[in-house]
Amino acid sequence: MYFIIVHLVAAIVLLLWAVRMVRTAVERAYSAQLKRTLARAEKNAFSAALVGAAMAIALQSSTAVATLATGFASGGLLAGATGLALVLGAYFGSAIVASILSFDLSMLQAPLIILGGTLFLRGNSRQTKQLGRMILGVAFVLLSLEMVSQATTPWRDSELLEAAIGYLRGDPWTGFLLAAAVTWLSYSSVASVLVIITFGAAGIIPFEIAASLILGANLGGTLIALGMTRGGDARARRIAVGAVILRGGGAVICLILIQLVFPVLPVLLSDVGQQASLLHITFNLAVLVLGLPLAAPLAGLLQRTIQEPATTDTADVTRFRQTALAGKHQGNVDVALASAMRELLRMSELVEVMLQPAIEILRTDDKVSIRRIKALEPEVDRSNSSIKLFLAQLDWDSMDAGQSRRASDLSNYAVSLEQAADVIVRQLLRVADQLQERRLTFSSEGWGELIDLHARVMSNLQLALNVLVSEDVDSARQLVAEKDAVGVLERQSMGGHFSRLRSGNTNSFETSELHLETVRSLRRINSLICGIAYAILSERGELLNSRLVRRSM
């Protein structure tokens, strides 16, 4: 029995890791594209639901989509109703993934391992390697499900299992709450559902127990996002609470209905695993169809009931006041550089908090967000001064070449972040003031271009932080390529803008100067945050005449 339990636990751990492996591979390879897609989900509830479903299928995780959605909502880039529609679509997308993976696909394990391993080990580009990682993750998911099935085979005649099944038959709510708790702790509803379906397919549990567990896993999936937003921005918490109400409440209602009508339900499928899979996907489809019309009124209700705590305008700044440079490094240069790094990461968080709502301010002129951004700028200036002073006081004569280079890079990047904050306050907020004063709005085409450009800059800020911490050459090369891509977007936006002017678009004519200034400001911010990549690549001989060195295939 001991070895059987170890085998089962190992299979479940492998499943959790494999699902995470697929998600991280997609995020690393296509993070910018995902965020840009998410930023364009504002058109209507139906399109937002489609975007959410597609992203959940790609990431194999509704939790990842919910995290992105609540993050965008915190920055004012997603309205509450749109965010709810997006998350409901993501839940349906993850149900599709779980249903597909629940089929017997064991024959694909070996080909997927060979293909994924080859791409990962032999691929020359970052995206090729991450594609291989993603394929390997899918193969390991299939392998782990086969291991679960093998580990549970000896349990079928177990007296202990028979007793547990007998208890859960009489008390389905215990199984419901247990599955919700396990899903919340594991941070993966897809993995939990796959284990339940596998148990059913192996004949371990009957349908009525599988149903309560499946519905409990659906509730647990919504609790993950609720836990992540606890204590955060009210706009993010509204989406998480709305998801709990719609999907979690739907799970409770569905379990009650199953208890009432199960004795007279026709058996459509003989396999319990297939029945559980059908229930999971049907339930999430029903939540999506019934939830979309309710998203807007529910969002309005939550907006009235979940408010930001009463604080001063500078409350958001105080949580950043604790500096990493206060500790003693006692002459240890590596410790000192690590402290400067932590302070620089804190500084970058401030810039991210300033930049994220800046684009939405151009449309809404949100006075609260404007005050927050202006309150954060002095803190960014203080961090820049503190970092430069701290590094200047080190004993540079005792540093080796690598330490001196690292200290210079940190100091230079602090200056770049401070300049990026200046651009946000002195240029983007000035554009917002001009739009409000002259009662102007950008054309729908122009606004779409600005949304795309802003989303790409936000994504590049995250990538720049990864490069700063890891000094990874592949990531630095990707960041330089992203800088060039933003330049292309700038030229395309300007070209589209002038085309609209030639066509006689009055709205474009009135906002011409402000549109061009916004584009230039975003490109300037992007150039500043991408600067860290050039220092790392230059040190390793990866730059030639301001261009990336071409690698031989």
Coordinates of C-alpha atoms in Angstrom, one line a residue, residues 18-553:
A18 CA 3.5 19.3 -16.4
V19 CA 0.5 21.7 -16.5
R20 CA 2.7 24.5 -15.1
M21 CA 5.4 23.6 -17.6
V22 CA 3.0 24.2 -20.5
R23 CA 1.7 27.4 -19.0
T24 CA 5.2 28.9 -18.4
A25 CA 6.4 27.9 -21.8
V26 CA 3.5 29.7 -23.5
E27 CA 4.0 32.8 -21.2
R28 CA 7.7 33.0 -21.9
A29 CA 7.4 32.6 -25.7
Y30 CA 4.2 34.6 -26.3
S31 CA 3.8 36.9 -23.3
A32 CA 3.8 40.0 -25.3
Q33 CA 1.2 38.7 -27.8
L34 CA -1.0 37.4 -24.9
K35 CA -1.0 40.8 -23.2
R36 CA -1.7 42.6 -26.4
T37 CA -4.6 40.3 -27.2
L38 CA -5.9 40.8 -23.7
A39 CA -5.7 44.6 -24.1
R40 CA -8.0 44.4 -27.2
A41 CA -10.7 42.4 -25.4
E42 CA -12.7 45.6 -24.5
K43 CA -15.0 45.5 -27.6
N44 CA -17.9 43.6 -26.1
A45 CA -18.6 40.8 -23.6
F46 CA -18.8 38.1 -26.3
S47 CA -15.4 39.0 -27.9
A48 CA -13.9 39.1 -24.4
A49 CA -15.3 35.6 -23.6
L50 CA -13.7 34.3 -26.9
V51 CA -10.4 35.9 -26.0
G52 CA -10.5 34.4 -22.5
A53 CA -11.3 30.9 -23.9
A54 CA -8.5 31.1 -26.5
M55 CA -6.0 32.2 -23.9
A56 CA -7.0 29.5 -21.4
I57 CA -6.6 26.8 -24.1
A58 CA -3.2 28.2 -25.0
L59 CA -2.0 28.5 -21.4
Q60 CA -3.9 25.4 -20.2
S61 CA -4.8 27.4 -17.2
S62 CA -7.8 29.6 -16.4
T63 CA -5.9 30.8 -13.3
A64 CA -3.2 32.4 -15.5
V65 CA -5.9 34.2 -17.5
A66 CA -7.6 35.4 -14.4
T67 CA -4.3 36.7 -13.1
L68 CA -3.7 38.7 -16.2
A69 CA -7.3 40.0 -16.2
T70 CA -7.2 41.2 -12.6
G71 CA -3.9 42.8 -13.3
F72 CA -5.3 44.8 -16.2
A73 CA -8.4 45.7 -14.2
S74 CA -6.1 47.1 -11.5
G75 CA -4.6 49.4 -14.0
G76 CA -8.0 50.5 -15.3
L77 CA -7.5 48.7 -18.7
L78 CA -10.4 46.3 -18.3
A79 CA -13.9 47.3 -17.2
G80 CA -15.6 45.1 -14.6
A81 CA -18.1 43.5 -16.9
T82 CA -15.5 42.8 -19.6
G83 CA -13.2 41.3 -17.1
L84 CA -15.9 39.0 -15.8
A85 CA -16.8 37.9 -19.4
L86 CA -13.1 37.3 -20.0
V87 CA -12.7 35.1 -16.9
L88 CA -15.9 33.1 -17.7
G89 CA -14.6 32.4 -21.2
A90 CA -11.3 31.3 -19.6
Y91 CA -13.1 28.8 -17.4
F92 CA -14.9 27.3 -20.5
G93 CA -11.5 27.2 -22.3
S94 CA -9.9 25.3 -19.5
A95 CA -12.8 22.9 -19.4
I96 CA -12.2 22.2 -23.1
V97 CA -8.5 21.5 -22.4
A98 CA -9.4 19.1 -19.5
S99 CA -11.9 17.2 -21.7
I100 CA -9.4 16.8 -24.6
L101 CA -6.6 15.6 -22.3
S102 CA -9.0 13.1 -20.6
F103 CA -9.2 11.0 -23.7
D104 CA -6.8 8.0 -24.1
L105 CA -3.9 9.7 -25.9
S106 CA -1.2 7.4 -24.6
M107 CA 0.0 6.5 -28.1
L108 CA 1.1 10.2 -28.5
Q109 CA 3.4 10.2 -25.5
A110 CA 6.5 8.9 -27.3
P111 CA 6.2 11.1 -30.4
L112 CA 5.5 14.2 -28.3
I113 CA 8.5 13.5 -26.1
I114 CA 10.8 13.0 -29.1
L115 CA 9.5 16.1 -30.9
G116 CA 9.5 18.3 -27.8
G117 CA 12.9 17.2 -26.7
T118 CA 14.4 17.8 -30.1
L119 CA 13.0 21.3 -30.4
F120 CA 14.1 22.2 -26.8
L121 CA 17.6 20.7 -27.1
R122 CA 18.3 21.7 -30.7
G123 CA 16.3 24.8 -31.2
N124 CA 18.3 28.0 -31.9
S125 CA 15.6 30.5 -31.0
R126 CA 13.9 31.2 -27.7
Q127 CA 10.5 30.6 -29.1
T128 CA 11.5 27.2 -30.6
K129 CA 12.9 26.1 -27.3
Q130 CA 9.7 27.1 -25.5
L131 CA 7.6 25.4 -28.1
G132 CA 9.6 22.2 -27.3
R133 CA 9.0 22.8 -23.6
M134 CA 5.3 23.2 -24.2
I135 CA 5.1 19.9 -26.2
L136 CA 7.1 18.1 -23.5
G137 CA 4.7 19.4 -20.9
V138 CA 1.7 18.0 -22.8
A139 CA 3.5 14.6 -23.1
F140 CA 4.2 14.6 -19.4
V141 CA 0.5 15.4 -18.7
L142 CA -0.5 12.3 -20.6
L143 CA 2.2 10.2 -18.9
S144 CA 1.1 11.4 -15.4
L145 CA -2.5 10.5 -16.2
E146 CA -1.4 7.0 -17.2
M147 CA 0.5 6.8 -13.9
V148 CA -2.6 7.8 -12.0
S149 CA -4.6 5.1 -13.7
Q150 CA -1.9 2.5 -12.9
A151 CA -1.6 3.6 -9.3
T152 CA -5.3 3.4 -8.7
T153 CA -5.9 -0.1 -10.2
P154 CA -5.1 -2.0 -7.0
W155 CA -7.6 0.2 -5.1
R156 CA -10.6 -1.0 -6.9
D157 CA -11.2 -3.9 -4.4
S158 CA -10.0 -2.1 -1.4
E159 CA -12.3 -2.2 1.7
L160 CA -11.1 1.2 2.8
L161 CA -12.0 2.7 -0.6
E162 CA -15.4 1.0 -0.4
A163 CA -16.0 2.6 3.0
A164 CA -15.0 6.0 1.8
I165 CA -17.3 5.8 -1.3
G166 CA -20.1 4.7 0.9
Y167 CA -19.6 7.8 3.1
L168 CA -19.4 10.2 0.2
R169 CA -22.5 8.8 -1.3
G170 CA -24.4 9.8 1.8
D171 CA -22.6 13.2 2.1
P172 CA -21.7 14.6 -1.3
W173 CA -21.0 18.1 0.2
T174 CA -17.9 16.7 2.0
G175 CA -16.5 15.7 -1.4
F176 CA -17.5 19.0 -2.9
L177 CA -15.7 21.0 -0.2
L178 CA -12.7 18.7 -0.2
A179 CA -12.2 19.0 -4.0
A180 CA -12.6 22.8 -3.7
A181 CA -9.9 22.9 -1.0
V182 CA -7.5 20.7 -2.9
T183 CA -7.9 22.7 -6.1
W184 CA -7.3 25.9 -4.2
L185 CA -4.1 24.5 -2.6
S186 CA -2.8 23.0 -5.9
Y187 CA -3.5 26.3 -7.9
S188 CA -4.7 24.2 -10.8
S189 CA -8.3 23.3 -11.6
V190 CA -7.2 21.5 -14.8
A191 CA -5.0 19.1 -12.9
S192 CA -7.7 18.5 -10.2
V193 CA -10.4 17.8 -12.9
L194 CA -8.1 15.5 -14.8
V195 CA -7.4 13.4 -11.7
I196 CA -11.1 13.1 -10.9
I197 CA -11.9 12.1 -14.5
T198 CA -9.1 9.5 -14.4
F199 CA -10.5 8.1 -11.1
G200 CA -13.9 7.8 -12.7
A201 CA -12.5 6.2 -15.9
A202 CA -10.6 3.6 -13.7
G203 CA -13.9 2.7 -12.0
I204 CA -12.7 4.0 -8.6
I205 CA -15.6 6.3 -8.0
P206 CA -19.2 6.3 -9.2
F207 CA -20.7 9.3 -11.1
E208 CA -22.5 10.9 -8.1
I209 CA -19.2 11.3 -6.3
A210 CA -17.3 12.3 -9.4
A211 CA -20.0 15.0 -10.0
S212 CA -19.6 16.5 -6.5
L213 CA -15.8 16.5 -6.9
I214 CA -15.9 18.1 -10.3
L215 CA -18.2 20.8 -9.1
G216 CA -16.1 21.4 -6.0
A217 CA -13.0 21.7 -8.3
N218 CA -14.9 24.4 -10.2
L219 CA -15.5 26.3 -7.0
G220 CA -11.9 25.9 -5.9
G221 CA -10.7 27.3 -9.3
T222 CA -12.6 30.6 -8.5
L223 CA -11.1 30.8 -5.0
I224 CA -7.6 30.9 -6.4
A225 CA -8.2 34.3 -8.1
L226 CA -10.1 35.5 -5.0
G227 CA -7.1 34.7 -2.8
M228 CA -4.6 36.4 -5.2
T229 CA -6.6 39.6 -5.2
R230 CA -7.2 39.8 -1.4
G231 CA -6.1 43.1 -0.1
G232 CA -5.4 44.3 -3.7
D233 CA -7.0 46.9 -5.9
A234 CA -10.9 47.0 -5.6
R235 CA -11.3 46.7 -9.4
A236 CA -9.4 43.4 -9.4
R237 CA -11.3 42.1 -6.4
R238 CA -14.7 42.8 -8.1
I239 CA -13.8 40.5 -10.9
A240 CA -12.7 37.8 -8.6
V241 CA -15.8 38.1 -6.4
G242 CA -18.0 38.1 -9.5
A243 CA -16.4 34.9 -10.7
V244 CA -17.0 33.2 -7.3
I245 CA -20.7 34.3 -7.4
L246 CA -21.3 33.1 -11.0
R247 CA -19.2 30.0 -11.2
G248 CA -19.0 29.1 -7.5
G249 CA -22.7 29.8 -7.0
G250 CA -23.5 27.9 -10.1
A251 CA -21.6 24.9 -8.8
V252 CA -23.6 24.9 -5.6
I253 CA -26.9 25.1 -7.5
C254 CA -25.8 22.4 -9.9
L255 CA -24.9 20.0 -7.1
I256 CA -28.3 20.5 -5.5
L257 CA -30.0 19.8 -8.8
I258 CA -28.0 16.7 -9.4
Q259 CA -29.0 15.4 -5.9
L260 CA -32.7 16.0 -6.8
V261 CA -32.8 14.6 -10.3
F262 CA -29.9 12.0 -10.4
P263 CA -32.2 9.0 -9.6
V264 CA -34.2 9.7 -12.8
L265 CA -31.3 10.9 -15.0
P266 CA -30.8 8.8 -18.2
V267 CA -27.3 7.4 -18.4
L268 CA -25.9 8.8 -21.6
L269 CA -22.4 7.4 -21.3
S270 CA -21.4 4.1 -19.6
D271 CA -17.9 5.4 -18.6
V272 CA -17.9 7.5 -15.4
G273 CA -14.8 9.4 -16.6
Q274 CA -16.7 10.4 -19.8
Q275 CA -19.7 11.4 -17.8
A276 CA -17.6 13.5 -15.5
S277 CA -15.9 15.2 -18.5
L278 CA -19.2 15.9 -20.1
L279 CA -20.5 17.4 -16.8
H280 CA -17.5 19.6 -16.5
I281 CA -17.6 21.1 -20.0
T282 CA -21.5 21.4 -20.0
F283 CA -21.4 23.1 -16.6
N284 CA -18.8 25.7 -17.7
L285 CA -20.7 26.3 -21.0
A286 CA -23.9 26.9 -19.0
V287 CA -22.1 29.3 -16.7
L288 CA -20.7 31.2 -19.7
V289 CA -24.0 31.4 -21.6
L290 CA -26.1 32.4 -18.5
G291 CA -23.3 34.5 -17.0
L292 CA -22.6 36.8 -19.9
P293 CA -26.0 38.7 -19.7
L294 CA -25.5 38.9 -15.9
A295 CA -21.9 40.3 -16.1
A296 CA -22.8 43.9 -16.6
P297 CA -25.5 44.2 -13.8
L298 CA -23.3 42.2 -11.4
A299 CA -20.3 44.4 -12.2
G300 CA -22.4 47.4 -11.4
L301 CA -23.6 45.9 -8.1
L302 CA -20.0 45.0 -7.1
Q303 CA -18.8 48.5 -8.0
R304 CA -21.2 49.9 -5.5
T305 CA -20.5 47.3 -2.8
I306 CA -16.7 46.8 -3.1
Q307 CA -15.0 50.2 -2.6
E308 CA -11.4 51.2 -2.2
P309 CA -10.5 51.8 1.5
A310 CA -10.6 55.4 2.6
T311 CA -7.0 56.5 2.4
T312 CA -5.0 59.6 1.5
D313 CA -3.8 60.1 -2.0
T314 CA -0.3 59.0 -1.1
A315 CA -1.4 55.8 0.5
D316 CA -0.1 53.8 -2.5
V317 CA 3.3 55.3 -2.0
T318 CA 3.8 54.4 1.7
R319 CA 4.0 50.7 1.0
F320 CA 7.1 51.4 -1.2
R321 CA 8.9 53.5 1.4
Q322 CA 10.9 50.7 3.0
T323 CA 14.2 50.8 1.1
A324 CA 16.5 47.8 0.5
L325 CA 19.5 50.0 0.9
A326 CA 19.0 50.5 4.7
G327 CA 20.8 47.2 5.6
K328 CA 24.5 46.8 6.2
H329 CA 26.7 45.2 3.6
Q330 CA 29.8 45.3 5.8
G331 CA 32.2 45.8 2.8
N332 CA 30.9 42.8 0.9
V333 CA 30.5 44.1 -2.7
D334 CA 28.2 41.2 -3.8
V335 CA 25.8 41.8 -0.9
A336 CA 25.8 45.6 -1.7
L337 CA 25.0 44.9 -5.3
A338 CA 22.2 42.6 -4.3
S339 CA 20.8 45.3 -2.1
A340 CA 21.0 47.8 -5.0
M341 CA 19.2 45.2 -7.2
R342 CA 16.4 44.9 -4.7
E343 CA 16.0 48.6 -4.6
L344 CA 16.0 48.8 -8.3
L345 CA 13.3 46.2 -8.6
R346 CA 11.3 48.2 -6.1
M347 CA 11.8 51.3 -8.3
S348 CA 10.7 49.4 -11.4
E349 CA 7.5 48.4 -9.6
L350 CA 6.8 52.1 -9.0
V351 CA 7.3 52.8 -12.7
E352 CA 5.0 49.9 -13.6
V353 CA 2.3 51.2 -11.3
M354 CA 2.6 54.6 -12.9
L355 CA 2.6 53.3 -16.5
Q356 CA -0.2 50.7 -16.4
P357 CA -3.1 53.2 -15.9
A358 CA -1.5 55.9 -18.0
I359 CA -3.1 54.8 -21.3
E360 CA -6.6 54.6 -19.8
I361 CA -6.3 58.1 -18.3
L362 CA -6.1 59.4 -21.8
R363 CA -9.7 58.2 -22.3
T364 CA -11.2 58.6 -18.8
D365 CA -9.2 61.5 -17.2
D366 CA -9.4 59.5 -14.0
K367 CA -8.4 62.1 -11.3
V368 CA -7.7 59.5 -8.7
S369 CA -5.3 57.6 -11.0
I370 CA -3.7 60.9 -12.0
R371 CA -3.1 61.9 -8.3
R372 CA -1.6 58.5 -7.7
I373 CA 0.8 58.7 -10.6
K374 CA 2.0 62.2 -9.6
A375 CA 2.4 61.1 -6.0
L376 CA 4.7 58.2 -7.1
E377 CA 7.1 60.3 -9.2
P378 CA 9.0 61.9 -6.2
E379 CA 9.4 58.4 -4.8
V380 CA 11.0 57.2 -8.1
D381 CA 13.3 60.2 -8.0
R382 CA 14.3 59.4 -4.4
S383 CA 15.0 55.8 -5.3
N384 CA 17.2 56.9 -8.2
S385 CA 19.2 59.2 -6.0
S386 CA 19.5 56.6 -3.3
I387 CA 20.8 54.0 -5.7
K388 CA 23.4 56.3 -7.3
L389 CA 24.6 57.5 -3.9
F390 CA 24.8 54.0 -2.5
L391 CA 26.8 52.7 -5.4
A392 CA 29.1 55.7 -5.5
Q393 CA 30.1 55.0 -1.9
L394 CA 31.3 51.5 -2.6
D395 CA 35.0 50.8 -2.8
W396 CA 35.3 50.6 -6.6
D397 CA 39.1 50.0 -6.5
S398 CA 38.5 46.6 -4.8
M399 CA 35.9 45.5 -7.4
D400 CA 36.7 43.1 -10.1
A401 CA 35.6 43.8 -13.7
G402 CA 32.3 42.0 -13.4
Q403 CA 31.3 43.8 -10.2
S404 CA 32.2 47.2 -11.7
R405 CA 30.2 46.5 -14.8
R406 CA 27.2 45.3 -12.8
A407 CA 27.3 48.4 -10.6
S408 CA 27.5 50.7 -13.7
D409 CA 24.6 48.8 -15.3
L410 CA 22.4 49.2 -12.1
S411 CA 23.2 52.9 -11.9
N412 CA 22.5 53.5 -15.5
Y413 CA 19.2 51.6 -15.4
A414 CA 18.1 53.6 -12.4
V415 CA 18.6 56.7 -14.4
S416 CA 16.6 55.2 -17.3
L417 CA 13.7 54.3 -15.0
E418 CA 13.7 57.8 -13.5
Q419 CA 13.5 59.3 -17.0
A420 CA 10.7 56.9 -17.9
A421 CA 8.7 58.2 -14.9
D422 CA 9.3 61.8 -16.1
V423 CA 7.9 60.9 -19.5
I424 CA 4.8 59.5 -18.0
V425 CA 4.1 62.5 -15.8
R426 CA 5.3 65.3 -18.0
Q427 CA 4.2 64.1 -21.4
L428 CA 1.4 61.4 -21.1
L429 CA -0.4 63.2 -18.4
R430 CA -0.1 66.5 -20.3
V431 CA -1.7 64.8 -23.3
A432 CA -4.5 63.7 -21.0
D433 CA -5.0 67.3 -19.8
Q434 CA -5.1 68.6 -23.3
L435 CA -7.7 66.0 -24.4
Q436 CA -9.9 66.9 -21.4
E437 CA -9.5 70.6 -21.8
R438 CA -10.3 70.6 -25.5
R439 CA -12.9 67.8 -25.1
L440 CA -11.3 65.6 -27.7
T441 CA -11.1 61.8 -28.1
F442 CA -8.9 59.7 -30.3
S443 CA -10.5 57.9 -33.3
S444 CA -11.3 54.2 -32.8
E445 CA -8.4 53.2 -35.1
G446 CA -6.0 55.5 -33.4
W447 CA -7.1 54.3 -30.0
G448 CA -6.6 50.7 -31.0
E449 CA -3.0 51.5 -32.2
L450 CA -2.2 53.2 -28.9
I451 CA -3.6 50.3 -26.9
D452 CA -1.4 47.9 -28.8
L453 CA 1.7 50.0 -28.3
H454 CA 1.1 50.5 -24.6
A455 CA 0.5 46.7 -24.1
R456 CA 3.8 46.0 -25.8
V457 CA 5.7 48.5 -23.7
M458 CA 4.2 47.0 -20.5
S459 CA 5.2 43.6 -21.6
N460 CA 8.7 44.8 -22.4
L461 CA 9.0 46.3 -18.9
Q462 CA 8.5 42.8 -17.4
L463 CA 11.0 41.3 -19.8
A464 CA 13.5 44.0 -19.0
L465 CA 13.2 43.1 -15.3
N466 CA 13.9 39.5 -16.1
V467 CA 16.9 40.5 -18.1
L468 CA 18.1 42.7 -15.3
V469 CA 17.9 39.9 -12.7
S470 CA 19.0 36.9 -14.8
E471 CA 21.4 38.6 -17.3
D472 CA 20.1 35.9 -19.7
V473 CA 21.5 36.5 -23.2
D474 CA 18.5 35.0 -25.0
S475 CA 16.1 37.2 -23.1
A476 CA 18.3 40.2 -23.8
R477 CA 18.3 39.4 -27.5
Q478 CA 14.5 39.1 -27.4
L479 CA 14.3 42.5 -25.6
V480 CA 16.4 44.2 -28.3
A481 CA 14.2 42.6 -30.9
E482 CA 11.1 43.9 -29.1
K483 CA 12.6 47.4 -29.1
D484 CA 12.9 47.2 -32.9
A485 CA 9.3 45.9 -33.1
V486 CA 8.0 48.8 -31.1
G487 CA 9.8 51.1 -33.6
V488 CA 7.9 49.3 -36.4
L489 CA 4.6 49.8 -34.5
E490 CA 5.5 53.5 -34.0
R491 CA 6.0 53.9 -37.8
Q492 CA 2.9 52.0 -38.6
S493 CA 0.8 54.1 -36.2
M494 CA 2.1 57.3 -37.6
G495 CA 1.5 56.0 -41.2
G496 CA -2.1 55.0 -40.3
H497 CA -2.6 58.4 -38.6
F498 CA -1.4 60.4 -41.6
S499 CA -3.6 58.1 -43.9
R500 CA -6.6 59.0 -41.8
L501 CA -5.7 62.7 -42.1
R502 CA -5.5 62.4 -45.9
S503 CA -8.9 60.7 -45.9
G504 CA -10.4 63.8 -44.2
N505 CA -11.1 62.2 -40.8
T506 CA -12.0 65.2 -38.7
N507 CA -11.4 63.5 -35.4
S508 CA -7.9 62.5 -36.4
F509 CA -7.1 66.0 -37.6
E510 CA -8.2 67.5 -34.2
T511 CA -6.1 65.0 -32.2
S512 CA -3.1 64.8 -34.6
E513 CA -0.5 66.4 -32.4
L514 CA -1.7 64.6 -29.3
H515 CA -1.7 61.2 -31.0
L516 CA 1.8 61.7 -32.3
E517 CA 3.1 62.9 -28.9
T518 CA 1.5 59.8 -27.2
V519 CA 3.2 57.5 -29.7
R520 CA 6.6 59.2 -29.3
S521 CA 6.3 59.1 -25.5
L522 CA 5.5 55.4 -25.4
R523 CA 8.4 54.7 -27.8
R524 CA 10.7 56.8 -25.6
I525 CA 9.7 54.9 -22.5
N526 CA 10.2 51.6 -24.3
S527 CA 13.7 52.7 -25.4
L528 CA 14.6 53.6 -21.8
I529 CA 13.5 50.3 -20.3
C530 CA 15.2 48.2 -23.0
G531 CA 18.6 49.8 -22.5
I532 CA 19.6 47.2 -20.0
A533 CA 19.8 44.6 -22.8
Y534 CA 22.4 46.5 -24.8
A535 CA 24.9 46.5 -21.8
I536 CA 24.5 42.8 -21.3
L537 CA 24.8 41.9 -25.0
S538 CA 27.7 44.3 -25.6
E539 CA 29.6 42.7 -22.7
R540 CA 29.2 39.2 -24.3
G541 CA 30.1 40.4 -27.8
E542 CA 26.5 40.0 -29.0
L543 CA 26.2 43.4 -30.6
L544 CA 27.9 44.6 -33.8
N545 CA 27.3 48.1 -35.2
S546 CA 24.2 48.5 -33.0
R547 CA 22.7 45.3 -34.5
L548 CA 22.4 41.8 -33.1
V549 CA 25.1 39.4 -34.2
R550 CA 23.5 36.8 -36.6
R551 CA 24.1 33.3 -35.4
S552 CA 24.9 30.6 -37.9
M553 CA 22.1 28.0 -38.1

